[in-house]
mmCIF file of C-alpha atoms in Angstrom:
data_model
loop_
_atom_site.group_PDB
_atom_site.id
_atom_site.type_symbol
_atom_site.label_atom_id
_atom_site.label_comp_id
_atom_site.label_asym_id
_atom_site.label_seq_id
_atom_site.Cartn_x
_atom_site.Cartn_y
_atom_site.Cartn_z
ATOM 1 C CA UNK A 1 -14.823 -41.485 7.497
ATOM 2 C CA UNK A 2 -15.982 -37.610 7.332
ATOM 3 C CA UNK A 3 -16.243 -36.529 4.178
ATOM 4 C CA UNK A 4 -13.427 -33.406 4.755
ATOM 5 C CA UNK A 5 -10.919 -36.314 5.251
ATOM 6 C CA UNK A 6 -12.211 -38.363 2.643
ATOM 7 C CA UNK A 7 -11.744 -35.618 -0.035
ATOM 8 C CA UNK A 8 -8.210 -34.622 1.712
ATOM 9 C CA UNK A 9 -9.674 -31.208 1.939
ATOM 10 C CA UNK A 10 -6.728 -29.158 4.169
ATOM 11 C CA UNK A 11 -8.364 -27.771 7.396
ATOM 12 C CA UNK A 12 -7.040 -24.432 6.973
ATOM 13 C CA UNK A 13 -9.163 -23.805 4.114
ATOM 14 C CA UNK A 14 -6.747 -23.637 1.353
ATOM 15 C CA UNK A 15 -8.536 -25.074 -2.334
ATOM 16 C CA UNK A 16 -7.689 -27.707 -3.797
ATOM 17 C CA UNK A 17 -8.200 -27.177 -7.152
ATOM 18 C CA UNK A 18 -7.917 -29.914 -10.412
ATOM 19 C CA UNK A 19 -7.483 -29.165 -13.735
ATOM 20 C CA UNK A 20 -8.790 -32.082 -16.068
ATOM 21 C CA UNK A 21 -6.814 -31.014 -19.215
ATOM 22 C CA UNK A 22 -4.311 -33.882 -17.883
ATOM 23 C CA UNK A 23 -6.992 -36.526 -18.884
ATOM 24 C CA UNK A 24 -7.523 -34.816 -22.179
ATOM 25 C CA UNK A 25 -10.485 -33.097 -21.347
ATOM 26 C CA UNK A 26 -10.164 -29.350 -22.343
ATOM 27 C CA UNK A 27 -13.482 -28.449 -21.171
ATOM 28 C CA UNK A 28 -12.880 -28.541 -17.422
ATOM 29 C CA UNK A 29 -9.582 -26.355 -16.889
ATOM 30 C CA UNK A 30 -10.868 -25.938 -13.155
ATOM 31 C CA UNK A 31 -12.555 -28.266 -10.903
ATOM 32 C CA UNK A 32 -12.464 -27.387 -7.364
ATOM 33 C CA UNK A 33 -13.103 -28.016 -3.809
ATOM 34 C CA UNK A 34 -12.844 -25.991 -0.647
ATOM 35 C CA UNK A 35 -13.459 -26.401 3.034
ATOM 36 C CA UNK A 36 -13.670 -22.698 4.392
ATOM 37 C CA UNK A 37 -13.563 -22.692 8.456
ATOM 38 C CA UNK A 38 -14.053 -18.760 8.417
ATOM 39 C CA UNK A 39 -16.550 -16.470 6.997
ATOM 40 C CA UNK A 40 -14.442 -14.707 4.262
ATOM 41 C CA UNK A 41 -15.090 -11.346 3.121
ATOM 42 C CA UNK A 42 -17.177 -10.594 -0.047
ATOM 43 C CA UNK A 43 -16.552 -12.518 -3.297
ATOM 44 C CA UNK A 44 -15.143 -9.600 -5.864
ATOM 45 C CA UNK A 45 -17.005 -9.130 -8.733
ATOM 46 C CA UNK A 46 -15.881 -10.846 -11.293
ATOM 47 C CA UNK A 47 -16.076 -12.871 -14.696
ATOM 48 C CA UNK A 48 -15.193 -15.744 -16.587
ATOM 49 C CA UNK A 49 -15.017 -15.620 -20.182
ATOM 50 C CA UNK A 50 -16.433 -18.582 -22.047
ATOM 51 C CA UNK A 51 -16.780 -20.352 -18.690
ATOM 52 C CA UNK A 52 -19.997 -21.806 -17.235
ATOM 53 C CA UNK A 53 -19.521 -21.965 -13.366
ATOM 54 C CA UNK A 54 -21.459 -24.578 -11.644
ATOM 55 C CA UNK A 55 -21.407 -24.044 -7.825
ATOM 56 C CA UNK A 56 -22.482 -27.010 -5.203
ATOM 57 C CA UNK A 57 -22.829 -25.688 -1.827
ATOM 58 C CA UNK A 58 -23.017 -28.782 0.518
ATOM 59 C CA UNK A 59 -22.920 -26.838 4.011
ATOM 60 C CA UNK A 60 -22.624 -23.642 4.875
ATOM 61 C CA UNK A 61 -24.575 -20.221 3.307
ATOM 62 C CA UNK A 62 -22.961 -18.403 0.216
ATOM 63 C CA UNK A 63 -24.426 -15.332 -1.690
ATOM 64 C CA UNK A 64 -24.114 -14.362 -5.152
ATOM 65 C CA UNK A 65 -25.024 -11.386 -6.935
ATOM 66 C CA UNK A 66 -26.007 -11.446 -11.071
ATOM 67 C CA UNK A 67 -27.513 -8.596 -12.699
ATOM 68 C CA UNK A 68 -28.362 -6.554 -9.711
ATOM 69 C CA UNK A 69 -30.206 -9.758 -8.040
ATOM 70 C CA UNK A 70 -28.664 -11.483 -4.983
ATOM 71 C CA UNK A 71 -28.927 -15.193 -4.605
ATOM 72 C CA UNK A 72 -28.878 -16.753 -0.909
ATOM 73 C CA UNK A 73 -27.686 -20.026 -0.709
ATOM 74 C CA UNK A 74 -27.924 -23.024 1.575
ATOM 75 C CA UNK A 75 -26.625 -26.533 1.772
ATOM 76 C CA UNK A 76 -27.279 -28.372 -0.893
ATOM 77 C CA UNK A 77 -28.418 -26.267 -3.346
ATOM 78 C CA UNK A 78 -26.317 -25.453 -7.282
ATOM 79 C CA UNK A 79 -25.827 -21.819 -8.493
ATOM 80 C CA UNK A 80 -24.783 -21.618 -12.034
ATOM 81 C CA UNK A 81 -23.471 -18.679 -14.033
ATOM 82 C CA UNK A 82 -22.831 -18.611 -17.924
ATOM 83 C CA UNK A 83 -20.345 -17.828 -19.611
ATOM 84 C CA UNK A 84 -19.413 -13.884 -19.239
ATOM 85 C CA UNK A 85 -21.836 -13.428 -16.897
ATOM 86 C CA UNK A 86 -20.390 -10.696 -14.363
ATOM 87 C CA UNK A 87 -20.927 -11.589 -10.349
ATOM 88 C CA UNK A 88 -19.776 -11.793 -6.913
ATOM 89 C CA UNK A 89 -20.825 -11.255 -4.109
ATOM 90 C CA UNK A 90 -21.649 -7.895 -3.511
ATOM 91 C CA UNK A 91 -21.807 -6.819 0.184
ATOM 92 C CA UNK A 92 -22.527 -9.612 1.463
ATOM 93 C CA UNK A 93 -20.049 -11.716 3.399
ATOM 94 C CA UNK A 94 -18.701 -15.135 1.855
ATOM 95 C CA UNK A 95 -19.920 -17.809 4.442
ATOM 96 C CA UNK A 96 -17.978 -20.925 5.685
ATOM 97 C CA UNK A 97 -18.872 -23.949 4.296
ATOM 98 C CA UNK A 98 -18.042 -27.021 1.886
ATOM 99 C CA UNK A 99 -18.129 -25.877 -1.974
ATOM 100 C CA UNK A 100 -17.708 -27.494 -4.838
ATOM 101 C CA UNK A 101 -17.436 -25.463 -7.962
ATOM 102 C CA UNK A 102 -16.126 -26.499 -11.752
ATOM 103 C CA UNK A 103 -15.463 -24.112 -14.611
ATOM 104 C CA UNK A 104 -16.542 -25.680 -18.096
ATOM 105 C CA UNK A 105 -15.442 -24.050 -21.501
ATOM 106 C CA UNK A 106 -18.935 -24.453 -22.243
ATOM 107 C CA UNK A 107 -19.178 -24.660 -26.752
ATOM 108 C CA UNK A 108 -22.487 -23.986 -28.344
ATOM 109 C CA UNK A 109 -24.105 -27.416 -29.680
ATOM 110 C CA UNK A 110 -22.122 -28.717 -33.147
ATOM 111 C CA UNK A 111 -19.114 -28.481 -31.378
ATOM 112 C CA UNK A 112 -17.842 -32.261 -29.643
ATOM 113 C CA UNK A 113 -17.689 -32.293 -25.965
ATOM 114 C CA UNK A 114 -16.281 -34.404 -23.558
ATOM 115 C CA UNK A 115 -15.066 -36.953 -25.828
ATOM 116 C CA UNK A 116 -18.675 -37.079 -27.307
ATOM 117 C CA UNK A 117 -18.918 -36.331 -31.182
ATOM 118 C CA UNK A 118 -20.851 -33.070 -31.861
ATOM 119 C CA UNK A 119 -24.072 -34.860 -32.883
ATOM 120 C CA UNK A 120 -24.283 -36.846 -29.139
ATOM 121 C CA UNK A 121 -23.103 -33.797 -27.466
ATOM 122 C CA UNK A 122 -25.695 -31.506 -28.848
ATOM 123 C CA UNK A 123 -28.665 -32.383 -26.368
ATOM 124 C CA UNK A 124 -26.546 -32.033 -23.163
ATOM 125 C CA UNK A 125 -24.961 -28.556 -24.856
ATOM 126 C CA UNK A 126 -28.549 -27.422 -25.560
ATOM 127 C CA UNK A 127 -29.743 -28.137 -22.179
ATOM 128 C CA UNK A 128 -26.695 -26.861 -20.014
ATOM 129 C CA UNK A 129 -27.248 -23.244 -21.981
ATOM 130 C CA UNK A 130 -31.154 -23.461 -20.963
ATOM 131 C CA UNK A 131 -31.305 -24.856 -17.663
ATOM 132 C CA UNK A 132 -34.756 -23.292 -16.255
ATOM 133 C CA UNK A 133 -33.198 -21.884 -13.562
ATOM 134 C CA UNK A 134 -29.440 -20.903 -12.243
ATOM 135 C CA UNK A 135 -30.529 -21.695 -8.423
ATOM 136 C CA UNK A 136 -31.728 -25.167 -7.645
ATOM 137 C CA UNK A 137 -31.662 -27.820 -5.073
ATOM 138 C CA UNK A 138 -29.214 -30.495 -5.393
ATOM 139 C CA UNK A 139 -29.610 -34.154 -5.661
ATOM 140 C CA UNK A 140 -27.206 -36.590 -2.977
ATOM 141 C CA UNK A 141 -25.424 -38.066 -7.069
ATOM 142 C CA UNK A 142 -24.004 -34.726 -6.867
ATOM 143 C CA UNK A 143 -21.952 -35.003 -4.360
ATOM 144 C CA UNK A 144 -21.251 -38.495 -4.463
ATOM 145 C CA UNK A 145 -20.099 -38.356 -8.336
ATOM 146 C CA UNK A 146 -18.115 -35.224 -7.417
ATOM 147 C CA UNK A 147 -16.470 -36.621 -4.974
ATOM 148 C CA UNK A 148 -15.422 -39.513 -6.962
ATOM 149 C CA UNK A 149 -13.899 -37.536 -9.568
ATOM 150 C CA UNK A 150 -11.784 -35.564 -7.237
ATOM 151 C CA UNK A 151 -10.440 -39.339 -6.008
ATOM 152 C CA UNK A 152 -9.986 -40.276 -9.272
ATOM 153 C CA UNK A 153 -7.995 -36.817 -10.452
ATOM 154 C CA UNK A 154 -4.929 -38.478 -7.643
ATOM 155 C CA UNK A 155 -4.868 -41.525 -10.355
ATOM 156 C CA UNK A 156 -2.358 -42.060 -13.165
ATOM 157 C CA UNK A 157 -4.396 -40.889 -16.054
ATOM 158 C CA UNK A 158 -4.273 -44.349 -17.783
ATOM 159 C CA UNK A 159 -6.556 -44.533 -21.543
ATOM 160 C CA UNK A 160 -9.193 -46.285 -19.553
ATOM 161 C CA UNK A 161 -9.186 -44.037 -16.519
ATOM 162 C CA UNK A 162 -9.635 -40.878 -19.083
ATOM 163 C CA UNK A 163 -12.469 -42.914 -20.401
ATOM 164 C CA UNK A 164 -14.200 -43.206 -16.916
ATOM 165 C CA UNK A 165 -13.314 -39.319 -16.107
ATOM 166 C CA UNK A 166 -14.996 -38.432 -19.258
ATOM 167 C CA UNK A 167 -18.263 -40.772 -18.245
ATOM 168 C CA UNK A 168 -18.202 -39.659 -14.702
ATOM 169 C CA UNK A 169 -18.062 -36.026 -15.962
ATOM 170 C CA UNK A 170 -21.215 -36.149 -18.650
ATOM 171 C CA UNK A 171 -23.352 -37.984 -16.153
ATOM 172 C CA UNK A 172 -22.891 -35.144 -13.421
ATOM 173 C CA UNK A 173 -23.736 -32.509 -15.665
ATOM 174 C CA UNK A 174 -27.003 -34.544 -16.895
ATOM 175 C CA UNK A 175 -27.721 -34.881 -13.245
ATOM 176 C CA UNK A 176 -27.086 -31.058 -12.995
ATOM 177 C CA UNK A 177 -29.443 -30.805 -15.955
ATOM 178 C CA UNK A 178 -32.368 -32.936 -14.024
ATOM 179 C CA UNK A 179 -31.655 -31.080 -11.261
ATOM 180 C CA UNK A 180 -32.773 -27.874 -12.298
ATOM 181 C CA UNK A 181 -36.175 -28.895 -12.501
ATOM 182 C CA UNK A 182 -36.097 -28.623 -8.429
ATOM 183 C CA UNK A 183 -36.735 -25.579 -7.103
ATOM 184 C CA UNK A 184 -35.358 -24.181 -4.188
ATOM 185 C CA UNK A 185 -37.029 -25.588 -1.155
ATOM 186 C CA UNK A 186 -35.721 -23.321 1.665
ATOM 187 C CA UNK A 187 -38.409 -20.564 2.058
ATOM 188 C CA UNK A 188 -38.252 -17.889 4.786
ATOM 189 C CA UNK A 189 -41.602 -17.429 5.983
ATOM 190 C CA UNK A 190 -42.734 -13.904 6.939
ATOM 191 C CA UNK A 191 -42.519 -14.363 10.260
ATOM 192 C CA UNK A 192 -39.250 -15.498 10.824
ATOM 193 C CA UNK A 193 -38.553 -12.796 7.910
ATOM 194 C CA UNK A 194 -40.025 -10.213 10.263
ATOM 195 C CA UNK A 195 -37.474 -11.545 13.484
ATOM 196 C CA UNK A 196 -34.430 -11.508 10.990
ATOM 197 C CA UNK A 197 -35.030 -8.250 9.943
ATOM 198 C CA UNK A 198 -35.398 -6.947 13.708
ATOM 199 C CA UNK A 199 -31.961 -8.931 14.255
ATOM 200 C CA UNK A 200 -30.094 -6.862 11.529
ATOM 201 C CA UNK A 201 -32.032 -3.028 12.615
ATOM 202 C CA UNK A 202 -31.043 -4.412 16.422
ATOM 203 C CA UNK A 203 -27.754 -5.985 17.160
ATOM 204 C CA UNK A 204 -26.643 -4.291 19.854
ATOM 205 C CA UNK A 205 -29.644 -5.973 21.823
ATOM 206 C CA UNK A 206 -29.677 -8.643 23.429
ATOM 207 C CA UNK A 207 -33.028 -11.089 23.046
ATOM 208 C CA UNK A 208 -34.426 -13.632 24.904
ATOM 209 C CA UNK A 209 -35.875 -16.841 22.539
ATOM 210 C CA UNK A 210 -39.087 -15.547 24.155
ATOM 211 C CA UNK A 211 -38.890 -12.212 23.178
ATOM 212 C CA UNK A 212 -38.314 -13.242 19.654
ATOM 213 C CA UNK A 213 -40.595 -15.858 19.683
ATOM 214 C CA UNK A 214 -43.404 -13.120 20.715
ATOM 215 C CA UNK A 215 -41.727 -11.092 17.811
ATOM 216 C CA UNK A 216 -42.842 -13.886 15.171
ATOM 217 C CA UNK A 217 -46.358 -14.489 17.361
ATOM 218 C CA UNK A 218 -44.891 -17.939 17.544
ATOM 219 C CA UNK A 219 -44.764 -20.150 20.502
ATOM 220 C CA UNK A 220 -41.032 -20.563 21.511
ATOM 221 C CA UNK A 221 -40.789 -24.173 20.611
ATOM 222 C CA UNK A 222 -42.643 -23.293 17.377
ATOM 223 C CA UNK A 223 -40.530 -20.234 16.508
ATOM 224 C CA UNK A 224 -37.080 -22.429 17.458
ATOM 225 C CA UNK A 225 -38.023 -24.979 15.163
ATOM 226 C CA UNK A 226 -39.443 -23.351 12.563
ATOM 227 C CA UNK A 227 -35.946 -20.559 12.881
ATOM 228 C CA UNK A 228 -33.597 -23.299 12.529
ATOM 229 C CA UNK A 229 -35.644 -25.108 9.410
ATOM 230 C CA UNK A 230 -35.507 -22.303 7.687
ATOM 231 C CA UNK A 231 -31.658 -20.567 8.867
ATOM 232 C CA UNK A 232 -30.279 -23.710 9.476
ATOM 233 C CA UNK A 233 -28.888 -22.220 12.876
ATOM 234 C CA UNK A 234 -30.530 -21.064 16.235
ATOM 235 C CA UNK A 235 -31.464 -18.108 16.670
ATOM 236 C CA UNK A 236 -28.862 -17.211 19.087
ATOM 237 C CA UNK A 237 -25.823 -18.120 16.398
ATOM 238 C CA UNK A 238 -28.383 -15.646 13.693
ATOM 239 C CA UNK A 239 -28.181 -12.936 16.300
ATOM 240 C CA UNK A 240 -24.242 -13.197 17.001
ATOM 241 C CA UNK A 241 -23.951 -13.530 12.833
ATOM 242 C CA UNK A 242 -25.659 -10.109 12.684
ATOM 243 C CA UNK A 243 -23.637 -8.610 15.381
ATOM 244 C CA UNK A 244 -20.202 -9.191 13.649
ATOM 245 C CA UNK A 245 -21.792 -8.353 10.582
ATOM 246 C CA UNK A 246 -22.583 -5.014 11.891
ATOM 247 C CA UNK A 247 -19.119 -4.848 13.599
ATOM 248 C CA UNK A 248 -17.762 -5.309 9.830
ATOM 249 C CA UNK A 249 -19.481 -2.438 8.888
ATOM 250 C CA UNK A 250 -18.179 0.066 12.011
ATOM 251 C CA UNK A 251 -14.704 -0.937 11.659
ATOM 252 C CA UNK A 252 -15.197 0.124 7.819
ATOM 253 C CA UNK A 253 -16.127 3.413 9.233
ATOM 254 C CA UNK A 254 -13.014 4.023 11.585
ATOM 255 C CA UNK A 255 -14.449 3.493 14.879
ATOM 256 C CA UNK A 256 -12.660 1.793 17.506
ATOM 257 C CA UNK A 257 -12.862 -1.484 19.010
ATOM 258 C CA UNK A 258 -13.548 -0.301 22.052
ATOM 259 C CA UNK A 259 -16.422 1.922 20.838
ATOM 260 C CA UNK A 260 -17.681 -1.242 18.657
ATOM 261 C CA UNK A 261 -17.563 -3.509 21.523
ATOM 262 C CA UNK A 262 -19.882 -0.764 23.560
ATOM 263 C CA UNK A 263 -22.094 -0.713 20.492
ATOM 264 C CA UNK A 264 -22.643 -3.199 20.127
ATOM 265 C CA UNK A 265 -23.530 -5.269 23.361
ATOM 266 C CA UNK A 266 -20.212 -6.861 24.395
ATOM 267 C CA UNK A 267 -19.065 -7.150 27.651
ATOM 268 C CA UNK A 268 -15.717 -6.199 27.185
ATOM 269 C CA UNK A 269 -13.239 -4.907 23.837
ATOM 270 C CA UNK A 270 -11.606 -8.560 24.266
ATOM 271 C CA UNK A 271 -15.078 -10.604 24.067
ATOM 272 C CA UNK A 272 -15.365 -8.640 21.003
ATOM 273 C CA UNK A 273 -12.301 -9.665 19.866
ATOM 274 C CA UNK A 274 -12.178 -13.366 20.231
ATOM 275 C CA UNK A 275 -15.835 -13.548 18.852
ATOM 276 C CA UNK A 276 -14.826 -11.814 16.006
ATOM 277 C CA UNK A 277 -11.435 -14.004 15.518
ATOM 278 C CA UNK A 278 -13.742 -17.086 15.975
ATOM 279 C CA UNK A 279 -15.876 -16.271 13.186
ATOM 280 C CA UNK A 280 -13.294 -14.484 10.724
ATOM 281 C CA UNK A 281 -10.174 -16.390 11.407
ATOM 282 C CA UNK A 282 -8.831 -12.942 11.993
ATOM 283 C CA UNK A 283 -8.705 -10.223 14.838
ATOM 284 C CA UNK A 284 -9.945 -6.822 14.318
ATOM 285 C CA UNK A 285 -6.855 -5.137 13.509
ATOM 286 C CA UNK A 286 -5.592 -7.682 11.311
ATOM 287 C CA UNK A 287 -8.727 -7.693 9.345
ATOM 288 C CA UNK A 288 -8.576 -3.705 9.411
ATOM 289 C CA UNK A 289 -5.077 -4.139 7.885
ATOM 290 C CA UNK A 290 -6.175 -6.684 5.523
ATOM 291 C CA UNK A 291 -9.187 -4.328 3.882
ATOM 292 C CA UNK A 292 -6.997 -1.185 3.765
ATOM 293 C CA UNK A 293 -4.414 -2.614 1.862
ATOM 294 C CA UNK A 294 -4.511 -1.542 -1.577
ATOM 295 C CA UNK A 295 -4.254 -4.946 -3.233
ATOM 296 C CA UNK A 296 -7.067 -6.223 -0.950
ATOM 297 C CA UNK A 297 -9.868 -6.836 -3.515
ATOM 298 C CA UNK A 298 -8.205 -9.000 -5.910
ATOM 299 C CA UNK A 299 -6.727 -11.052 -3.102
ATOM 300 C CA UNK A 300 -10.350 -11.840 -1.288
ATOM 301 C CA UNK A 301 -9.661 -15.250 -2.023
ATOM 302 C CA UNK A 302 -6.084 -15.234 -1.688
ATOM 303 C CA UNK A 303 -5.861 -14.621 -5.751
ATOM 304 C CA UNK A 304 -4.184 -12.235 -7.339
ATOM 305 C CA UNK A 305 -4.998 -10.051 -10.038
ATOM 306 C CA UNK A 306 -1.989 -8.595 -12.621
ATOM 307 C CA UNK A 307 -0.542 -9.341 -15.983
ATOM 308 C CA UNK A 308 -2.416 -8.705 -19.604
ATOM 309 C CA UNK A 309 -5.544 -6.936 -19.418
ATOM 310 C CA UNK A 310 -8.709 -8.685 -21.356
ATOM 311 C CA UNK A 311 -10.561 -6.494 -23.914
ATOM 312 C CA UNK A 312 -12.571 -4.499 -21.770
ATOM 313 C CA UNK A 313 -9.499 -3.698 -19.372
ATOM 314 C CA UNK A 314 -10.008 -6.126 -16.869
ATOM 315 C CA UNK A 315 -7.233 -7.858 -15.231
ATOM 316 C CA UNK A 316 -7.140 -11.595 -14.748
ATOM 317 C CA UNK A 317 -7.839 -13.224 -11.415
ATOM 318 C CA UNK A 318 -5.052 -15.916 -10.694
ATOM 319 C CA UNK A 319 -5.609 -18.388 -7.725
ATOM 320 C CA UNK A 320 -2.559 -18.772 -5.133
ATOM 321 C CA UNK A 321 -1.455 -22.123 -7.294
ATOM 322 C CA UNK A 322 -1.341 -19.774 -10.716
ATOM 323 C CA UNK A 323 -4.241 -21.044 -12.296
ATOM 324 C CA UNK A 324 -6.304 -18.176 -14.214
ATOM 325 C CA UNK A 325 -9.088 -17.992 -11.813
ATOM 326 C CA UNK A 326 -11.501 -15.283 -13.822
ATOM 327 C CA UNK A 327 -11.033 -11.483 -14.353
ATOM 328 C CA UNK A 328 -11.636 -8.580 -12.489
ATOM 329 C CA UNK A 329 -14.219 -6.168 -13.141
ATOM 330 C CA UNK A 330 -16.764 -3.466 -11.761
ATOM 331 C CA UNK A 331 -19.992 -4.413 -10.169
ATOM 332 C CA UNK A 332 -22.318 -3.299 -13.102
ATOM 333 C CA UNK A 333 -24.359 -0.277 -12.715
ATOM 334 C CA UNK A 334 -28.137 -0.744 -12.277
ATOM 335 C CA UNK A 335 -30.277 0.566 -14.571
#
């Protein structure tokens, strides 16, 4: 059995989201899971107030931004933010994938957590708020404890079932806690650096694997494995995935799609078209729509933002099922 099936993850991309206060566990008002067939646009900036985030990426790319620094993000890797922590994703679009994030109402240590008394809880506490890193590769307990938990959520929340949540939950987050230790392995090497940056300054062209191969000073069947180690995709699907991001960018600017289909190396306006539908989800015109509608940014991820302001004037994010999500704010300004 897949694992999209095996999860009951809906194809369309929907989340499914959990929220473990039903097995008396306050800590963990939102665990989620999400399937996304499309790339999405960018993640708004955004925060969660006295929530740690801890994101697993299994497949797919994601990027985040935190304090000015953008994190790129492959399968099988965990980002984490902190509590209050403002980010998104800045410009950069949200890739397809399978995600797994939780939210955890993360106390200092002396406070109990999980069902553990403040005295066992301290160590985990202590080492969740100083993990070494926030962007670190993931181990395969991960995703196989994570996925049990999400099974166990569609159970009657029986006294011993709670219990097992509660274990299941506190050995996940150690495991997040070992793995932190592992660094990120995925490494772009200058060469292939040096093609993906001629990719994004060209994507009207179109390049033969040779051409790019003599671009890296790489024999081709070098350069094709080393571009796919390291992208996790061919070169060709990199070079359409720069062309649609640049097509992004033109119909942000007003121009036409008949003008962006010239531009940018298509054969015709409805090539364009159904390449951009295939990797969006959503034609040109309906994406055009989309952005200049003024509710757009809230609603990136089909949230919505409204009611009661938070201290600093942000309003909260609410997912489609009503469940507070985080708030809304400005992408800090770089000093």
């Amino acid at each position: 059995m897949n694992n999209r099936n095996s999860l009951r993850l809906p194809a369309n991309g929907k989340r499914l989201i959990h929220d473990l206060t039903v097995f008396d566990l306050p800590e963990v008002p939102y665990l989620a899971a999400q399937n996304l067939p499309f790339t999405s646009l960018s993640l708004p900036t955004h925060v969660h107030h006295g929530r740690m985030e801890i994101n697993l990426i299994l497949k797919g790319e994601r990027v985040y931004r935190v304090a000015g620094e953008d994190y790129h993000l492959g399968g099988n890797q965990v980002f984490i933010t902190w509590p209050d922590e403002v980010h998104g994703s800045g410009q950069f679009l949200h890739g397809r994938g399978l995600h797994f994030w939780m939210q955890l109402a993360l106390p200092r240590p002396g406070a109990p957590f999980l069902g553990l008394t403040a005295k066992r809880a301290a160590p985990l506490l202590d080492a969740l708020w100083n993990l070494p890193r926030r962007h670190f590769q993931a181990v395969p307990e991960l995703r196989e404890n994570y996925a049990t938990i999400l099974r166990l959520y569609r159970t009657d929340p029986t006294p011993l079932l709670k219990a097992r949540m509660a274990a299941l939950l506190t050995e996940w987050l150690l495991d997040v806690v070992a793995c932190a230790d592992r660094p990120v392995r995925r490494v772009i090497t200058p060469d292939i650096a040096r093609v993906d940056d001629y990719l994004r300054k060209h994507p009207n062209r179109h390049f033969t694997v040779e051409e790019l191969a003599g671009i890296a000073h790489l024999s081709e069947s070098h350069f094709k494995r080393k571009f796919r180690e390291q992208f996790g995709m061919p070169p060709g699907d990199c070079l359409q995935r720069r062309r649609l991001e640049a097509a992004v960018k033109l119909l942000s600017q007003g121009k036409s799609i008949t003008y962006i289909a010239y531009d940018l190396g298509f054969s015709s306006s409805q090539h364009f078209s159904t390449s951009f539908k295939k990797y969006f989800g959503l034609s040109p015109l309906r994406w055009l729509r989309t952005v200049s509608d003024k509710d757009f940014i809230p609603n990136r991820e089909k949230g919505k933002a409204g009611g009661k302001k938070d201290a600093k004037g942000y309003f909260p994010w609410v997912d489609e099922e009503g469940r507070l999500h985080g708030h809304i704010c400005p992408e800090p300004k770089e000093a």
